[in-house]
Amino acid sequence: MAPLHRTALLLWTLFFSFTLIAAQEPQSAISYFDNLPARLFFFDDTASVVYHDVVEGNLHVSQDEGKSWVLASGIPTGQVTMVIEHPFDNHIAFALTRGTTHYQTEDRGKTWRPFTMPIPPAMVGKPLSFHSDPTKYGYILYQGTQCDKSSGWGAVCHDETYYTKDAFGDDPQLLLSETSRCQFAHSSADFKHDAHPDLIYCVAFDSTTTTGGHALSSSRLFSSTDFFGKDIRVEELGIGKNARGVLAFAIVSKFAVVALKDMSPGNNGEMLLYVSVDTRNWAKAQFPHASSARLRENAYTIVESTTHSLAVDVLLQDQSTVGTLFVSNSNGTFFVESLKDTNRNEMGYVDYENLYGVDGVGLANVVANAEEVEGRHAPKQLQTKITFDDGRTWSRLTPPTHDSEGKRISCNPRDEDCSLHLHSVTLPHNFGRVFSSPAPGFVMGVGSIGSYLQPYDECDTFLSTDAGIHWQMVRMDAHKYEFGDQGSIMVVVNDEEGVDSVRYSSDLGQTWKSFNYGVKLRARVLTTVPDSTSQKFMIVGQIAKKDQVAGKGRYAVVFLDFAPMRTRKCTDDDFERFYVRSMNHECLMGHKQWYRRRKANVDCYVGDKYNDPVVHEENCPCGDQDYECDYNFVRVGSQCVPAGPEPIPAGVCTSPGQTYMGSSGYRLIPGNTCDRDSGLKKDERTQKPCSAAQPSEGQVTHQTFEFPAPVVQFAYFKQSTTILVRLGDSSIWQSSNEGYTWEQIHPEERFVIFYHHGFSNDRAYLITNSRRYYYTTDTGKTWTAAEAPAAPNTFGLQILHFHPSKSDYLIWSGGSGCSGFGDNCHVEAYYSRDNGKNWKLIDTYVRNCAWARDAELLVDPNQIICESYKNKEGSQRFFQMDNPLELIGGQDFFNKKTKLFDHVVGFAKFAEYLIVAEYQAQRQSLDLQVSLDGRSFASGLFPPNMRPDQHAYTILESSTKSVFLHVTISEPPNPWWGNILKSNSNGTYFGLSMEGVNRNEAGYVDFEKMIGLDGIALINVVSNPHEAPLTGRKDIQSRITHNDGGTWKRLIPPMTDSQGNPYVCNHVKCALHVHGYTERYDARATYSTPSVPGLLMAVGNVGESLAEYTESDTFLSRDAGFTWEEVHKDAHLWEFGDSGSILVMANDEEPTDNVLFSTDEGLNWREYQFGGEKIRVKAIVTVPSDTSRRFILMGYYPRSPAVSVAVHLDFSSLTFKKCALSIEDPGHDDFELWSPSEERSERCLFGRQTLYHRRKRDANCVVGDQPKAEEKVVHNCACDWSDFECEFNHYKNEEGKCVLVPGTQSLADDDSCRNDEDFWFGRTAYRKIPYSTCEGGIRPDRGEQHVCPGIKAHSAFFWAMVICVPFLFAALAGWWYYRKRELGSGSIRLPGGDTGPRFSRDSGILSTLASVPWFVVGLAGIAWGYVASTFDNVSAGFRQRGGYRTVPVDEDAQILRFEDEE
């Protein structure tokens, strides 16, 4: 019997072995479908899957992770157009139809029950919005479309929102009409706040429509806590009635974000972002370098953000897909530049993704050749960068040394041009996240190794198991990839061709095996449960026609089960700790992160299905990086310094000698978990003297600081409290708190000059006497050293030129060959596109190179204009007129050069004009050439007796569509003066405005326009032009114009002086005369202020002519110079503060130890003593906007002029009362509406009567930075003589009439019939002032009337066709545009389902048809199925992963990335 037993045992062993081998093979099942899914998603943490075939309108449901499928029970076939799962309850989903009957499941798709709504769902991405409170999961908002079909042959449609409190088990009620999006404030797990549980936000219109379209200005953000019953509020966002033009609302991570368009007059479409972290307080998002980062409509994307910062990608170049990434501070309001030249696509998606579950690590793609892409539309060369510290720094991906077959790669991984680059968000090839999953630390991607990214089908597949630090190539060719069982199983399938097998690895990618699933298909989707904890996968693919089986669909779902492969469940010994960040960035937000992860070389399965990997945190000792500046402190370098005296509670300091416990200047970053006990305690309160605290109300304080050398240059950053000062010893000092404290910047350097960026308020450049310079992009908080291509030029030429719309574009004019005797000393110009990181030569032997584009001169942004010497040899210092200075225009960054002029004296850019002084060698005279496009020029025509033949000229100003030009008529040996000429609207011909206007030897002119009120200017004229050449003494008189130089008048003197006495000079020749621009120590000490319309101050006298400065007194006007009052004897320096609520004066004739200040615009003055020793005050300085109550006196001690003194004066505590402002009801608060024409003979200025908002004179309150009412045009006036000026070759005679200059001819008639006018008129001696908007009245500029050429009559049928046919085409075009417009360049990307509300705009023919698509929808009932299929197929179909708190990928975050595609 023994042999028989042995045989039986052998057979049993063989059977068991075969069974074991079979059990180790993955299992598979195949199901067939007719169409690809529009949605394919799992109910979270379940095996239930939904497959939505939008073409057939059917739902298929699987309860076993895709192994078997059935049609949804209870839903009629062909009905479903959209399916939406409940984001907070994994039992519930909704199937929406194109009608009013929809279906709901409460058992994960097993059964479906119908419910009815009053209106069909809206054609938006997510018509349902859910409540995140577990007790209110039945609270749902439903957005539908209501159409009125009673209006003729069509329908007018608008959206309405309904609400249910029982998941449609009750009768839904109307929430609000005319909506574009509504959302619960409690709709995100990360947006934590204590707002009312029923708070709802709605973007809606405050008006109804009869056309289906709305004006954008009527779009507001509404809120309610009772479902818009009695509680209906308009969210003012802290800006009052200006909170209109709302485009979108979204909740992103812990931030609520509102996007709106700035509707203020003159705005060019800038977008504003307002952010809240608590639903109560809203703050405007502040971006750096305001010109570059100005948010434009359809030009920014809020990308995936963490719970401690908001990330926004901004499109900076029109017609481009290259952006810049900005990252915010902890409350989402202040942004810093994180990464330049980010890659975007036309739909606004950005190549940027955070790694799942790993704080601070993200991948982004940049355009390495952005300059060529923007300039020449070259193909993009993409490079991948990785950050480990939340975007503060970025580095390349270091490639593996060997490929997947063990061969060495073709380049050296240590070289910068040998890096790994990966395809990202803009080219998605699978559902879900591109690189990572909840499997801890595992990252995969398709990419290439080299200097930039190769096309997708030339790429291979790479894996990192340590969150992006190290990489290995795991498969040749591009593959789709997915992680399962927390990364213990990895599956890839070829993504370049049809295949019948997958590759899988169970040892963290070290080895790979193949499994054949039995059908050859082209994989479209590879997916598993959202948390990557299952061992089961699905492949959705398309079967080639030759491989299709009759009766089966051409699409297949392949179910793969890898569970049979491994029978042993992992034990504790099979796991290890995995720390997720590199050693250099181990701690972020105060802690390390680690996961418990299966070891690579063990054969077991994790098996913790539906349980997300748990992140563990180890707190790090607190360091500098864990703290930020406390409130009322600002960062300067690495320090936080007080912004001013520290506010303290009342009663803390009762006498100056006491101390108090105040802020250290630092606070722990909100959300930071670092361990203070084992690290730095930078936020501990410190003992401070009470003198450092904010004084009690009514007190003035000061601080005195002595500089070691004279001040030679000083300037504030615009819109900032930071000021720079350069001294005569070549040192630079900085104060970030308006002179309260000072700090020397880089004491080791010698600086020759500093520049503030002319178009970017937070940038400045400190130039040393070597190639090194320093720059800041954050208003001096940090300074970075950089190398220039050459040392600064020593010719006195401007060293840096700035670009108006691209903050990083610089031009540097340096010196070359100038050491020693400098036989070849010359100027070389270079340009940079990256703020000085890289420079390229423009030209040599140049005098002035600048960007052709200016703020209003909207020419080619890549054009450079250079004054370049023809003969480029020898020392440029000795060049004379025999070496012509050519003007070269260079497009494409000077690669395409064009000589514009053979010989020029110079060029200048003013407003929209480019003006060139061309030298005519034969006549030895100048011609003025004017251009509006930087390429074509027209000669400026002058009156024949005023050609600038051998005369100098000064371009003065051009803010009112005309150029003011001062032409020097008298020059040495005679005193300097000249005539002011004014051009027509395109700057091509000039007429005389005023004769004998004073100038000095430097070319500066006594001409100054009033800030904020166009058309008002003050000049000084030489009243004795015949005697002055003989005596050498000029008698100066002042004149003022209120119609932009059309007429000039004397300044009306006051009747009495500041002491109530009448003036000695009281006859008709007496007038007020004021000292002008040519006499100022600081040219910025202007007569007027931008913050108070109509307010002027000046030093002068009442008499027949201007007296000496020391014999003058100080005057003030509150009505734009119509009337004046003397406010104090003697000459004073003055400055305006807090929008005119504080005026400060200091004696300007002798040293002083006090200032005078007034809180009622000069009615009463008080004195403040600021020190014992008197100083000679040379300037009074405050922030450029004149909105602060803090001032700096710049001066010196008479005993030691070599030492400068800065006295910080703080009037902030004079009163704490905030001015009451009611924009809706102006005139009944602390402000008044004022017009320059009040009680004057000239009721109108520039043909209109305008009202301005300003503080009442006797209101003792603080204006601060609260918004004032916009200027308001009451009405346009009838045209009067003041609206006209003399035409070219005409002048005003003694009678005040315009007459032809003898011996000249009038210009030819202009019969061009612009603007579709019916008539044209012959020229006269007059022309209308271009800036005037007068209507009707007298028209002396119009001569004989002529009919414009053209057809003026057509039949009724013609007009019917003209009107109707375009509308029919418009309807089609509008529908096409609706489908197409969101695919245009750079859609606004806010999470939440839509790019914005439906409104009409004035941005081109198709945009004006924005209401037409909705009309068409109502009229024709466009196929909902097609719309939904296109919409869902690309966007909503991307599955989401739930989970980890710091990288929320909830419903909104998913919508953020993929929702708005249509």
PDB file of C-alpha atoms in Angstrom, residues 88 187-192 251-256 302-311 352-361 390 433 436 438 593 595 612 1391 1439-1458:
ATOM      1  CA  PHE A  88     -20.247  64.536   1.495  1.00  0.00           C
ATOM      2  CA  SER A 187     -19.470  73.750   1.331  1.00  0.00           C
ATOM      3  CA  SER A 188     -15.831  72.851   1.901  1.00  0.00           C
ATOM      4  CA  ALA A 189     -14.237  70.888   4.700  1.00  0.00           C
ATOM      5  CA  ASP A 190     -11.220  73.216   4.693  1.00  0.00           C
ATOM      6  CA  PHE A 191     -13.072  76.543   4.732  1.00  0.00           C
ATOM      7  CA  LYS A 192     -13.553  76.686   8.495  1.00  0.00           C
ATOM      8  CA  ILE A 251     -14.231  78.537  -2.201  1.00  0.00           C
ATOM      9  CA  VAL A 252     -10.636  77.397  -2.651  1.00  0.00           C
ATOM     10  CA  SER A 253      -9.141  75.499   0.255  1.00  0.00           C
ATOM     11  CA  LYS A 254      -9.604  77.748   3.300  1.00  0.00           C
ATOM     12  CA  PHE A 255     -10.224  80.853   1.192  1.00  0.00           C
ATOM     13  CA  ALA A 256     -13.406  82.380  -0.199  1.00  0.00           C
ATOM     14  CA  ILE A 302      -6.341  80.076  -9.380  1.00  0.00           C
ATOM     15  CA  VAL A 303      -4.365  76.867  -9.316  1.00  0.00           C
ATOM     16  CA  GLU A 304      -4.369  74.118  -6.729  1.00  0.00           C
ATOM     17  CA  SER A 305      -3.738  75.738  -3.358  1.00  0.00           C
ATOM     18  CA  THR A 306      -2.842  74.590   0.144  1.00  0.00           C
ATOM     19  CA  THR A 307      -4.560  75.517   3.387  1.00  0.00           C
ATOM     20  CA  HIS A 308      -1.842  78.038   4.197  1.00  0.00           C
ATOM     21  CA  SER A 309      -1.474  79.867   0.878  1.00  0.00           C
ATOM     22  CA  LEU A 310      -3.354  80.688  -2.293  1.00  0.00           C
ATOM     23  CA  ALA A 311      -1.653  80.213  -5.662  1.00  0.00           C
ATOM     24  CA  TYR A 352       1.206  73.106 -11.917  1.00  0.00           C
ATOM     25  CA  GLU A 353       0.315  70.383  -9.431  1.00  0.00           C
ATOM     26  CA  ASN A 354       1.004  69.809  -5.755  1.00  0.00           C
ATOM     27  CA  LEU A 355       1.931  66.288  -4.731  1.00  0.00           C
ATOM     28  CA  TYR A 356      -0.922  64.616  -2.896  1.00  0.00           C
ATOM     29  CA  GLY A 357      -0.508  64.418   0.856  1.00  0.00           C
ATOM     30  CA  VAL A 358       2.909  66.071   0.874  1.00  0.00           C
ATOM     31  CA  ASP A 359       3.111  69.586   2.277  1.00  0.00           C
ATOM     32  CA  GLY A 360       4.948  72.081   0.122  1.00  0.00           C
ATOM     33  CA  VAL A 361       6.048  69.842  -2.772  1.00  0.00           C
ATOM     34  CA  ASP A 390       5.695  75.766  -1.083  1.00  0.00           C
ATOM     35  CA  ARG A 433      -4.224  63.803 -10.723  1.00  0.00           C
ATOM     36  CA  SER A 436       0.641  61.552  -7.601  1.00  0.00           C
ATOM     37  CA  PRO A 438      -2.806  59.055  -1.977  1.00  0.00           C
ATOM     38  CA  GLN A 593       5.737  64.618   7.801  1.00  0.00           C
ATOM     39  CA  TYR A 595       3.938  57.930   6.561  1.00  0.00           C
ATOM     40  CA  ASP A 612      -6.443  56.714   3.532  1.00  0.00           C
ATOM     41  CA  PRO A1391     -13.336  76.864  -8.926  1.00  0.00           C
ATOM     42  CA  ARG A1439     -12.389  61.604 -10.794  1.00  0.00           C
ATOM     43  CA  GLN A1440     -11.409  63.188  -7.543  1.00  0.00           C
ATOM     44  CA  ARG A1441      -9.394  62.047  -4.604  1.00  0.00           C
ATOM     45  CA  GLY A1442     -10.534  63.044  -1.166  1.00  0.00           C
ATOM     46  CA  GLY A1443      -8.584  63.476   1.922  1.00  0.00           C
ATOM     47  CA  TYR A1444      -5.487  65.082   3.210  1.00  0.00           C
ATOM     48  CA  ARG A1445      -6.073  68.375   4.948  1.00  0.00           C
ATOM     49  CA  THR A1446      -3.245  70.449   3.510  1.00  0.00           C
ATOM     50  CA  VAL A1447      -3.868  69.635  -0.127  1.00  0.00           C
ATOM     51  CA  PRO A1448      -7.635  69.741  -0.490  1.00  0.00           C
ATOM     52  CA  VAL A1449      -8.794  68.051  -3.641  1.00  0.00           C
ATOM     53  CA  ASP A1450     -12.464  68.348  -2.831  1.00  0.00           C
ATOM     54  CA  GLU A1451     -15.227  69.164  -5.250  1.00  0.00           C
ATOM     55  CA  ASP A1452     -14.087  72.747  -5.753  1.00  0.00           C
ATOM     56  CA  ALA A1453     -10.458  71.841  -6.157  1.00  0.00           C
ATOM     57  CA  GLN A1454     -11.458  69.341  -8.801  1.00  0.00           C
ATOM     58  CA  ILE A1455     -13.622  71.872 -10.592  1.00  0.00           C
ATOM     59  CA  LEU A1456     -10.697  74.232 -10.353  1.00  0.00           C
ATOM     60  CA  ARG A1457      -8.588  72.009 -12.524  1.00  0.00           C
ATOM     61  CA  PHE A1458     -11.027  70.618 -15.015  1.00  0.00           C
TER      62      PHE A1458
END
